[in-house]
Amino acid sequence: MPVSEGHSHALRGGARSDLHILPDGAIGIDAGMTLTKIARAGADGVTFEAYETPSGSEHPPVLAGGSRIGVTGALVDRSYGDSGAVRVQEIEAAARGVSALLGPGEGADFVLALLGTGTAFAAVRGASVTHLGGTPLGGGSFSGIARRMDPTLSYDAMIAGAERGDRRRVDAMIADIYPEGIGRVGPDLTAAHLSHAQAGSQDDFLAGLLNLHAENIAQIAASRAVIATIPRIVVAGGFAHNNPSLSSAMTAMARLFGVTLSIIPSPGFAGALGAALLAAEADGTM
Protein backbone atom coordinates (compact mmCIF):
# COMPACT_ATOMS: atom_id res chain seq x y z
CA MET A 1 0.00 0.00 0.00
CA PRO A 2 1.19 3.57 -0.52
CA VAL A 3 2.84 5.26 2.43
CA SER A 4 0.09 7.18 4.21
CA GLU A 5 -0.76 8.63 7.60
CA GLY A 6 -1.62 5.10 8.71
CA HIS A 7 1.87 3.89 7.77
CA SER A 8 3.76 6.99 8.77
CA HIS A 9 7.24 7.40 7.37
CA ALA A 10 9.33 10.44 6.52
CA LEU A 11 9.88 9.09 3.00
CA ARG A 12 7.13 10.82 1.11
CA GLY A 13 7.48 12.10 -2.41
CA GLY A 14 5.72 14.33 -4.89
CA ALA A 15 6.03 15.59 -8.41
CA ARG A 16 9.29 17.35 -9.18
CA SER A 17 8.39 19.43 -12.19
CA ASP A 18 11.94 20.80 -12.36
CA LEU A 19 13.43 17.34 -12.93
CA HIS A 20 13.29 16.41 -16.63
CA ILE A 21 16.03 13.82 -17.00
CA LEU A 22 13.98 10.72 -17.90
CA PRO A 23 12.05 9.83 -21.04
CA ASP A 24 8.28 9.95 -20.58
CA GLY A 25 6.98 6.64 -19.20
CA ALA A 26 10.24 5.50 -17.63
CA ILE A 27 9.94 3.90 -14.19
CA GLY A 28 12.55 3.02 -11.59
CA ILE A 29 11.79 0.80 -8.59
CA ASP A 30 13.99 0.33 -5.52
CA ALA A 31 12.67 -2.67 -3.59
CA GLY A 32 14.18 -2.15 -0.16
CA MET A 33 13.80 -4.25 2.96
CA THR A 34 11.41 -1.72 4.50
CA LEU A 35 10.07 0.44 1.67
CA THR A 36 9.71 0.16 -2.07
CA LYS A 37 10.60 3.50 -3.68
CA ILE A 38 9.42 4.50 -7.14
CA ALA A 39 10.53 7.16 -9.62
CA ARG A 40 8.04 7.63 -12.46
CA ALA A 41 8.61 10.01 -15.39
CA GLY A 42 5.77 11.95 -16.96
CA ALA A 43 5.23 15.09 -18.99
CA ASP A 44 5.57 17.28 -15.88
CA GLY A 45 8.78 15.71 -14.58
CA VAL A 46 9.47 12.87 -12.17
CA THR A 47 7.07 11.77 -9.44
CA PHE A 48 8.46 10.00 -6.38
CA GLU A 49 6.34 7.53 -4.40
CA ALA A 50 7.00 5.11 -1.54
CA TYR A 51 5.19 1.89 -0.58
CA GLU A 52 5.53 -0.52 2.29
CA THR A 53 7.51 -3.42 0.80
CA PRO A 54 5.05 -6.34 0.40
CA SER A 55 5.61 -9.29 2.72
CA GLY A 56 4.96 -11.83 -0.06
CA SER A 57 6.05 -12.10 -3.67
CA GLU A 58 3.29 -9.88 -5.10
CA HIS A 59 4.23 -6.77 -7.06
CA PRO A 60 2.95 -3.33 -6.12
CA PRO A 61 0.62 -2.07 -8.87
CA VAL A 62 3.32 0.06 -10.46
CA LEU A 63 4.55 -2.06 -13.35
CA ALA A 64 1.52 -1.41 -15.53
CA GLY A 65 2.01 1.33 -18.06
CA GLY A 66 5.78 1.68 -17.81
CA SER A 67 7.55 1.42 -21.14
CA ARG A 68 11.02 1.30 -19.60
CA ILE A 69 11.33 -0.20 -16.13
CA GLY A 70 14.49 -0.58 -14.06
CA VAL A 71 14.46 -2.43 -10.74
CA THR A 72 17.01 -2.53 -7.93
CA GLY A 73 17.23 -3.04 -4.17
CA ALA A 74 17.77 -5.74 -1.56
CA LEU A 75 14.50 -7.56 -2.34
CA VAL A 76 14.52 -7.15 -6.11
CA ASP A 77 14.77 -10.93 -6.77
CA ARG A 78 11.86 -11.76 -4.50
CA SER A 79 9.58 -9.00 -5.72
CA TYR A 80 10.61 -8.49 -9.36
CA GLY A 81 12.71 -11.47 -10.39
CA ASP A 82 10.19 -12.62 -13.02
CA SER A 83 8.81 -9.24 -14.05
CA GLY A 84 10.87 -8.76 -17.20
CA ALA A 85 12.19 -5.43 -15.96
CA VAL A 86 15.85 -4.43 -16.31
CA ARG A 87 17.70 -5.38 -13.14
CA VAL A 88 20.25 -2.83 -11.90
CA GLN A 89 22.85 -3.41 -9.17
CA GLU A 90 21.86 -1.48 -6.04
CA ILE A 91 25.04 0.55 -5.43
CA GLU A 92 25.36 1.44 -9.11
CA ALA A 93 21.73 2.56 -9.22
CA ALA A 94 22.14 4.76 -6.16
CA ALA A 95 25.38 6.29 -7.47
CA ARG A 96 23.74 7.07 -10.81
CA GLY A 97 20.74 8.63 -9.09
CA VAL A 98 22.93 10.71 -6.79
CA SER A 99 24.95 12.03 -9.73
CA ALA A 100 21.73 13.05 -11.47
CA LEU A 101 20.32 14.75 -8.38
CA LEU A 102 23.59 16.61 -7.78
CA GLY A 103 23.26 18.15 -11.22
CA PRO A 104 25.90 19.52 -13.59
CA GLY A 105 28.87 21.36 -12.15
CA GLU A 106 28.69 19.57 -8.80
CA GLY A 107 31.79 17.44 -9.37
CA ALA A 108 32.06 13.83 -10.46
CA ASP A 109 34.04 12.27 -7.59
CA PHE A 110 32.56 11.50 -4.17
CA VAL A 111 32.15 8.78 -1.59
CA LEU A 112 28.55 7.66 -1.52
CA ALA A 113 27.06 6.90 1.89
CA LEU A 114 23.79 5.08 1.25
CA LEU A 115 21.76 5.10 4.46
CA GLY A 116 18.90 2.63 4.27
CA THR A 117 18.01 -0.19 6.65
CA GLY A 118 21.80 -0.57 6.90
CA THR A 119 24.49 1.60 5.32
CA ALA A 120 26.72 0.99 2.29
CA PHE A 121 29.67 3.01 1.01
CA ALA A 122 31.09 3.38 -2.49
CA ALA A 123 33.77 5.44 -4.21
CA VAL A 124 32.26 7.17 -7.24
CA ARG A 125 34.74 8.50 -9.79
CA GLY A 126 32.79 9.65 -12.80
CA ALA A 127 31.08 6.56 -14.20
CA SER A 128 33.22 4.21 -12.08
CA VAL A 129 31.63 2.87 -8.87
CA THR A 130 33.67 0.84 -6.34
CA HIS A 131 31.95 -0.71 -3.35
CA LEU A 132 33.74 0.17 -0.08
CA GLY A 133 31.82 -2.06 2.31
CA GLY A 134 29.29 -0.91 4.86
CA THR A 135 27.95 -1.02 8.40
CA PRO A 136 24.81 -2.60 9.87
CA LEU A 137 24.03 0.75 11.48
CA GLY A 138 21.17 2.45 9.67
CA GLY A 139 17.48 3.15 9.77
CA GLY A 140 16.77 -0.48 10.67
CA SER A 141 18.89 -0.47 13.82
CA PHE A 142 17.67 3.00 14.83
CA SER A 143 13.98 2.10 14.54
CA GLY A 144 14.47 -1.40 15.94
CA ILE A 145 16.14 -0.14 19.12
CA ALA A 146 13.58 2.65 19.49
CA ARG A 147 10.69 0.16 19.24
CA ARG A 148 12.22 -1.99 21.97
CA MET A 149 11.70 1.05 24.15
CA ASP A 150 8.20 1.83 22.85
CA PRO A 151 6.61 -0.61 20.35
CA THR A 152 3.89 1.90 19.44
CA LEU A 153 6.28 4.44 17.90
CA SER A 154 5.95 5.12 14.19
CA TYR A 155 9.10 6.03 12.32
CA ASP A 156 7.97 9.65 11.93
CA ALA A 157 7.31 9.83 15.69
CA MET A 158 10.85 8.61 16.36
CA ILE A 159 12.40 11.29 14.16
CA ALA A 160 10.14 14.00 15.61
CA GLY A 161 11.01 12.90 19.14
CA ALA A 162 14.72 13.01 18.35
CA GLU A 163 14.27 16.55 17.03
CA ARG A 164 12.62 17.62 20.30
CA GLY A 165 15.04 15.81 22.59
CA ASP A 166 18.34 16.91 24.09
CA ARG A 167 20.98 14.18 23.79
CA ARG A 168 23.16 15.92 26.39
CA ARG A 169 20.82 14.53 29.04
CA VAL A 170 21.63 10.93 28.10
CA ASP A 171 25.11 11.14 26.55
CA ALA A 172 28.38 11.79 28.32
CA MET A 173 29.83 14.77 26.48
CA ILE A 174 33.44 15.75 25.83
CA ALA A 175 32.57 18.98 27.66
CA ASP A 176 31.87 16.97 30.82
CA ILE A 177 35.55 16.00 30.92
CA TYR A 178 37.26 18.71 28.85
CA PRO A 179 35.16 21.90 28.85
CA GLU A 180 37.20 23.39 26.01
CA GLY A 181 37.48 20.13 24.08
CA ILE A 182 40.65 18.20 23.46
CA GLY A 183 42.77 18.49 20.33
CA ARG A 184 40.53 18.56 17.27
CA VAL A 185 37.61 17.14 19.24
CA GLY A 186 35.23 19.89 20.31
CA PRO A 187 33.25 19.96 23.57
CA ASP A 188 29.92 19.29 21.79
CA LEU A 189 30.92 15.83 20.59
CA THR A 190 30.12 12.63 22.44
CA ALA A 191 32.42 10.96 24.95
CA ALA A 192 30.10 7.97 25.54
CA HIS A 193 26.79 7.30 23.80
CA LEU A 194 23.71 6.80 26.01
CA SER A 195 25.80 6.32 29.14
CA HIS A 196 23.15 8.22 31.13
CA ALA A 197 20.25 6.45 29.44
CA GLN A 198 18.29 6.19 32.69
CA ALA A 199 18.15 9.98 32.83
CA GLY A 200 16.21 12.32 30.56
CA SER A 201 12.99 11.76 28.66
CA GLN A 202 12.06 9.39 25.86
CA ASP A 203 12.73 12.20 23.40
CA ASP A 204 16.18 12.72 24.92
CA PHE A 205 16.92 9.01 24.46
CA LEU A 206 15.78 9.18 20.83
CA ALA A 207 18.03 12.20 20.27
CA GLY A 208 20.97 10.30 21.72
CA LEU A 209 20.16 7.18 19.71
CA LEU A 210 19.93 9.15 16.47
CA ASN A 211 23.22 10.89 17.23
CA LEU A 212 24.89 7.54 17.95
CA HIS A 213 24.01 6.47 14.43
CA ALA A 214 24.97 9.78 12.84
CA GLU A 215 28.41 10.11 14.43
CA ASN A 216 29.43 6.50 13.89
CA ILE A 217 28.19 6.25 10.30
CA ALA A 218 29.93 9.54 9.53
CA GLN A 219 33.20 8.35 11.09
CA ILE A 220 33.17 5.21 8.96
CA ALA A 221 32.26 7.18 5.83
CA ALA A 222 34.99 9.74 6.49
CA SER A 223 37.57 7.00 7.00
CA ARG A 224 36.58 5.47 3.68
CA ALA A 225 36.85 8.90 2.04
CA VAL A 226 40.34 9.47 3.44
CA ILE A 227 41.52 6.03 2.29
CA ALA A 228 40.01 6.59 -1.17
CA THR A 229 41.58 10.09 -1.31
CA ILE A 230 38.18 11.61 -2.12
CA PRO A 231 37.56 14.30 0.50
CA ARG A 232 33.83 14.50 -0.18
CA ILE A 233 30.90 12.43 1.08
CA VAL A 234 27.45 12.57 -0.49
CA VAL A 235 24.64 11.02 1.54
CA ALA A 236 21.56 9.29 0.11
CA GLY A 237 19.00 6.76 1.32
CA GLY A 238 15.74 6.73 3.22
CA PHE A 239 17.32 7.19 6.67
CA ALA A 240 18.67 10.55 5.51
CA HIS A 241 15.29 11.69 4.14
CA ASN A 242 13.76 14.61 6.12
CA ASN A 243 16.20 13.97 8.98
CA PRO A 244 17.99 17.27 9.74
CA SER A 245 19.48 16.21 13.09
CA LEU A 246 21.15 13.23 11.43
CA SER A 247 22.49 15.49 8.69
CA SER A 248 23.96 18.11 11.02
CA ALA A 249 25.62 15.53 13.30
CA MET A 250 27.13 13.68 10.34
CA THR A 251 28.43 16.93 8.86
CA ALA A 252 30.12 17.94 12.10
CA MET A 253 31.80 14.55 12.47
CA ALA A 254 33.03 14.41 8.87
CA ARG A 255 34.55 17.87 9.25
CA LEU A 256 36.95 16.50 11.90
CA PHE A 257 38.49 14.34 9.17
CA GLY A 258 38.83 17.24 6.72
CA VAL A 259 35.99 15.82 4.64
CA THR A 260 32.95 17.69 3.38
CA LEU A 261 29.52 16.08 3.61
CA SER A 262 26.30 16.93 1.81
CA ILE A 263 22.88 15.33 1.42
CA ILE A 264 21.20 15.29 -1.98
CA PRO A 265 17.62 16.46 -2.59
CA SER A 266 15.09 13.62 -2.18
CA PRO A 267 17.81 11.28 -0.84
CA GLY A 268 15.48 8.32 -0.33
CA PHE A 269 14.76 8.06 -4.05
CA ALA A 270 18.31 8.00 -5.46
CA GLY A 271 18.22 4.25 -6.13
CA ALA A 272 14.85 4.34 -7.86
CA LEU A 273 15.89 7.27 -10.03
CA GLY A 274 19.21 5.62 -10.89
CA ALA A 275 17.47 2.36 -11.83
CA ALA A 276 15.18 4.28 -14.19
CA LEU A 277 18.11 6.14 -15.75
CA LEU A 278 20.23 3.03 -16.28
CA ALA A 279 17.30 1.07 -17.70
CA ALA A 280 16.54 3.90 -20.14
CA GLU A 281 20.21 4.03 -21.17
CA ALA A 282 20.27 0.25 -21.70
CA ASP A 283 17.10 0.57 -23.77
CA GLY A 284 18.79 3.15 -25.98
CA THR A 285 16.24 5.85 -25.17
CA MET A 286 18.78 8.18 -23.55
CSV table of N, CA, C and O in Angstrom, one decimal, residues 84-141:
chain,number,residue,atom,x,y,z
A,84,GLY,N,10.4,-9.2,-15.9
A,84,GLY,CA,10.9,-8.8,-17.2
A,84,GLY,C,11.5,-7.4,-17.2
A,84,GLY,O,12.0,-6.9,-18.2
A,85,ALA,N,11.6,-6.8,-16.0
A,85,ALA,CA,12.2,-5.4,-16.0
A,85,ALA,C,13.7,-5.6,-16.0
A,85,ALA,O,14.3,-6.6,-15.8
A,86,VAL,N,14.4,-4.5,-16.3
A,86,VAL,CA,15.9,-4.4,-16.3
A,86,VAL,C,16.4,-4.4,-14.9
A,86,VAL,O,16.0,-3.5,-14.1
A,87,ARG,N,17.2,-5.4,-14.5
A,87,ARG,CA,17.7,-5.4,-13.1
A,87,ARG,C,19.0,-4.6,-13.1
A,87,ARG,O,19.9,-4.7,-14.0
A,88,VAL,N,19.1,-3.7,-12.1
A,88,VAL,CA,20.3,-2.8,-11.9
A,88,VAL,C,20.9,-3.1,-10.5
A,88,VAL,O,20.1,-3.2,-9.5
A,89,GLN,N,22.2,-3.2,-10.4
A,89,GLN,CA,22.8,-3.4,-9.2
A,89,GLN,C,22.6,-2.2,-8.2
A,89,GLN,O,22.6,-1.1,-8.7
A,90,GLU,N,22.4,-2.5,-7.0
A,90,GLU,CA,21.9,-1.5,-6.0
A,90,GLU,C,22.8,-0.3,-5.9
A,90,GLU,O,22.4,0.9,-5.9
A,91,ILE,N,24.1,-0.5,-5.7
A,91,ILE,CA,25.0,0.5,-5.4
A,91,ILE,C,25.2,1.4,-6.7
A,91,ILE,O,25.2,2.6,-6.7
A,92,GLU,N,25.2,0.7,-7.9
A,92,GLU,CA,25.4,1.4,-9.1
A,92,GLU,C,24.1,2.3,-9.4
A,92,GLU,O,24.2,3.4,-9.9
A,93,ALA,N,23.0,1.8,-9.0
A,93,ALA,CA,21.7,2.6,-9.2
A,93,ALA,C,21.7,3.8,-8.3
A,93,ALA,O,21.4,4.9,-8.8
A,94,ALA,N,22.1,3.6,-7.1
A,94,ALA,CA,22.1,4.8,-6.2
A,94,ALA,C,23.2,5.8,-6.6
A,94,ALA,O,22.9,7.0,-6.6
A,95,ALA,N,24.3,5.3,-7.0
A,95,ALA,CA,25.4,6.3,-7.5
A,95,ALA,C,24.9,7.1,-8.7
A,95,ALA,O,25.1,8.3,-8.8
A,96,ARG,N,24.2,6.4,-9.6
A,96,ARG,CA,23.7,7.1,-10.8
A,96,ARG,C,22.7,8.1,-10.4
A,96,ARG,O,22.6,9.2,-11.0
A,97,GLY,N,21.8,7.7,-9.5
A,97,GLY,CA,20.7,8.6,-9.1
A,97,GLY,C,21.3,9.8,-8.4
A,97,GLY,O,20.8,11.0,-8.5
A,98,VAL,N,22.3,9.6,-7.5
A,98,VAL,CA,22.9,10.7,-6.8
A,98,VAL,C,23.6,11.7,-7.8
A,98,VAL,O,23.4,12.9,-7.6
A,99,SER,N,24.3,11.2,-8.7
A,99,SER,CA,25.0,12.0,-9.7
A,99,SER,C,23.9,12.9,-10.5
A,99,SER,O,24.1,14.1,-10.7
A,100,ALA,N,22.8,12.3,-10.8
A,100,ALA,CA,21.7,13.0,-11.5
A,100,ALA,C,21.1,14.1,-10.6
A,100,ALA,O,20.9,15.2,-11.0
A,101,LEU,N,20.9,13.8,-9.3
A,101,LEU,CA,20.3,14.8,-8.4
A,101,LEU,C,21.3,15.9,-8.0
A,101,LEU,O,20.9,17.0,-7.7
A,102,LEU,N,22.6,15.6,-8.0
A,102,LEU,CA,23.6,16.6,-7.8
A,102,LEU,C,23.6,17.7,-8.9
A,102,LEU,O,23.8,18.8,-8.6
A,103,GLY,N,23.3,17.2,-10.1
A,103,GLY,CA,23.3,18.1,-11.2
A,103,GLY,C,24.6,18.5,-11.8
A,103,GLY,O,25.7,18.2,-11.2
A,104,PRO,N,24.6,19.2,-12.9
A,104,PRO,CA,25.9,19.5,-13.6
A,104,PRO,C,26.7,20.5,-12.8
A,104,PRO,O,26.1,21.4,-12.0
A,105,GLY,N,28.0,20.4,-12.9
A,105,GLY,CA,28.9,21.4,-12.1
A,105,GLY,C,29.1,21.0,-10.7
A,105,GLY,O,29.8,21.8,-10.0
A,106,GLU,N,28.5,19.9,-10.2
A,106,GLU,CA,28.7,19.6,-8.8
A,106,GLU,C,29.9,18.7,-8.5
A,106,GLU,O,30.1,18.3,-7.4
A,107,GLY,N,30.6,18.3,-9.6
A,107,GLY,CA,31.8,17.4,-9.4
A,107,GLY,C,31.4,16.0,-9.5
A,107,GLY,O,30.3,15.5,-9.2
A,108,ALA,N,32.3,15.2,-10.1
A,108,ALA,CA,32.1,13.8,-10.5
A,108,ALA,C,32.5,12.8,-9.4
A,108,ALA,O,32.0,11.7,-9.4
A,109,ASP,N,33.5,13.2,-8.5
A,109,ASP,CA,34.0,12.3,-7.6
A,109,ASP,C,33.5,12.5,-6.2
A,109,ASP,O,33.5,13.6,-5.7
A,110,PHE,N,33.0,11.4,-5.6
A,110,PHE,CA,32.6,11.5,-4.2
A,110,PHE,C,32.5,10.1,-3.6
A,110,PHE,O,32.5,9.1,-4.3
A,111,VAL,N,32.5,10.0,-2.3
A,111,VAL,CA,32.2,8.8,-1.6
A,111,VAL,C,30.7,8.8,-1.3
A,111,VAL,O,30.2,9.7,-0.6
A,112,LEU,N,30.0,7.8,-1.8
A,112,LEU,CA,28.6,7.7,-1.5
A,112,LEU,C,28.3,7.0,-0.2
A,112,LEU,O,28.9,5.9,0.1
A,113,ALA,N,27.5,7.6,0.7
A,113,ALA,CA,27.1,6.9,1.9
A,113,ALA,C,25.6,6.7,1.7
A,113,ALA,O,24.8,7.6,1.7
A,114,LEU,N,25.2,5.4,1.5
A,114,LEU,CA,23.8,5.1,1.2
A,114,LEU,C,23.1,4.5,2.5
A,114,LEU,O,23.3,3.4,2.9
A,115,LEU,N,22.3,5.4,3.2
A,115,LEU,CA,21.8,5.1,4.5
A,115,LEU,C,20.3,4.6,4.3
A,115,LEU,O,19.4,5.3,4.1
A,116,GLY,N,20.2,3.3,4.3
A,116,GLY,CA,18.9,2.6,4.3
A,116,GLY,C,18.6,1.9,5.6
A,116,GLY,O,18.9,2.4,6.7
A,117,THR,N,18.2,0.6,5.5
A,117,THR,CA,18.0,-0.2,6.6
A,117,THR,C,19.4,-0.4,7.3
A,117,THR,O,19.5,-0.4,8.5
A,118,GLY,N,20.4,-0.6,6.5
A,118,GLY,CA,21.8,-0.6,6.9
A,118,GLY,C,22.5,0.5,6.1
A,118,GLY,O,21.8,1.3,5.4
A,119,THR,N,23.8,0.6,6.1
A,119,THR,CA,24.5,1.6,5.3
A,119,THR,C,25.6,1.0,4.5
A,119,THR,O,26.3,0.1,4.9
A,120,ALA,N,25.7,1.4,3.2
A,120,ALA,CA,26.7,1.0,2.3
A,120,ALA,C,27.5,2.2,1.8
A,120,ALA,O,27.0,3.3,1.8
A,121,PHE,N,28.8,2.0,1.5
A,121,PHE,CA,29.7,3.0,1.0
A,121,PHE,C,30.3,2.6,-0.4
A,121,PHE,O,30.5,1.4,-0.6
A,122,ALA,N,30.5,3.6,-1.2
A,122,ALA,CA,31.1,3.4,-2.5
A,122,ALA,C,31.9,4.6,-2.9
A,122,ALA,O,31.5,5.7,-2.6
A,123,ALA,N,33.0,4.4,-3.6
A,123,ALA,CA,33.8,5.4,-4.2
A,123,ALA,C,33.3,5.6,-5.6
A,123,ALA,O,33.2,4.7,-6.4
A,124,VAL,N,32.8,6.9,-5.9
A,124,VAL,CA,32.3,7.2,-7.2
A,124,VAL,C,33.2,8.1,-7.9
A,124,VAL,O,33.4,9.3,-7.4
A,125,ARG,N,33.8,7.7,-9.0
A,125,ARG,CA,34.7,8.5,-9.8
A,125,ARG,C,34.2,8.5,-11.2
A,125,ARG,O,34.4,7.6,-12.0
A,126,GLY,N,33.4,9.6,-11.5
A,126,GLY,CA,32.8,9.7,-12.8
A,126,GLY,C,31.8,8.5,-12.9
A,126,GLY,O,30.9,8.3,-12.1
A,127,ALA,N,32.0,7.7,-14.0
A,127,ALA,CA,31.1,6.6,-14.2
A,127,ALA,C,31.5,5.3,-13.5
A,127,ALA,O,30.8,4.3,-13.5
A,128,SER,N,32.7,5.4,-12.8
A,128,SER,CA,33.2,4.2,-12.1
A,128,SER,C,32.7,4.2,-10.6
A,128,SER,O,32.8,5.2,-9.9
A,129,VAL,N,32.2,3.0,-10.2
A,129,VAL,CA,31.6,2.9,-8.9
A,129,VAL,C,32.3,1.7,-8.2
A,129,VAL,O,32.2,0.5,-8.7
A,130,THR,N,33.0,1.9,-7.1
A,130,THR,CA,33.7,0.8,-6.3
A,130,THR,C,33.1,0.7,-5.0
A,130,THR,O,33.1,1.7,-4.2
A,131,HIS,N,32.5,-0.5,-4.7
A,131,HIS,CA,31.9,-0.7,-3.3
A,131,HIS,C,33.0,-0.7,-2.3
A,131,HIS,O,34.1,-1.3,-2.4
A,132,LEU,N,32.8,0.0,-1.2
A,132,LEU,CA,33.7,0.2,-0.1
A,132,LEU,C,33.2,-0.5,1.2
A,132,LEU,O,33.7,-0.1,2.3
A,133,GLY,N,32.3,-1.4,1.1
A,133,GLY,CA,31.8,-2.1,2.3
A,133,GLY,C,30.7,-1.3,2.9
A,133,GLY,O,30.1,-0.4,2.3
A,134,GLY,N,30.4,-1.6,4.2
A,134,GLY,CA,29.3,-0.9,4.9
A,134,GLY,C,29.3,-1.1,6.3
A,134,GLY,O,30.3,-1.6,6.9
A,135,THR,N,28.2,-0.8,7.0
A,135,THR,CA,27.9,-1.0,8.4
A,135,THR,C,26.5,-1.4,8.6
A,135,THR,O,25.6,-0.9,7.9
A,136,PRO,N,26.2,-2.3,9.6
A,136,PRO,CA,24.8,-2.6,9.9
A,136,PRO,C,24.0,-1.5,10.6
A,136,PRO,O,22.8,-1.6,10.8
A,137,LEU,N,24.7,-0.4,10.9
A,137,LEU,CA,24.0,0.7,11.5
A,137,LEU,C,23.2,1.4,10.4
A,137,LEU,O,23.8,1.7,9.3
A,138,GLY,N,22.0,1.8,10.6
A,138,GLY,CA,21.2,2.5,9.7
A,138,GLY,C,19.8,2.7,10.2
A,138,GLY,O,19.5,2.5,11.4
A,139,GLY,N,18.8,2.9,9.3
A,139,GLY,CA,17.5,3.1,9.8
A,139,GLY,C,16.9,1.9,10.4
A,139,GLY,O,16.0,2.1,11.3
A,140,GLY,N,17.3,0.7,10.1
A,140,GLY,CA,16.8,-0.5,10.7
A,140,GLY,C,17.2,-0.6,12.1
A,140,GLY,O,16.3,-0.9,13.0
A,141,SER,N,18.4,-0.4,12.4
A,141,SER,CA,18.9,-0.5,13.8
A,141,SER,C,18.3,0.7,14.7
A,141,SER,O,17.9,0.5,15.8
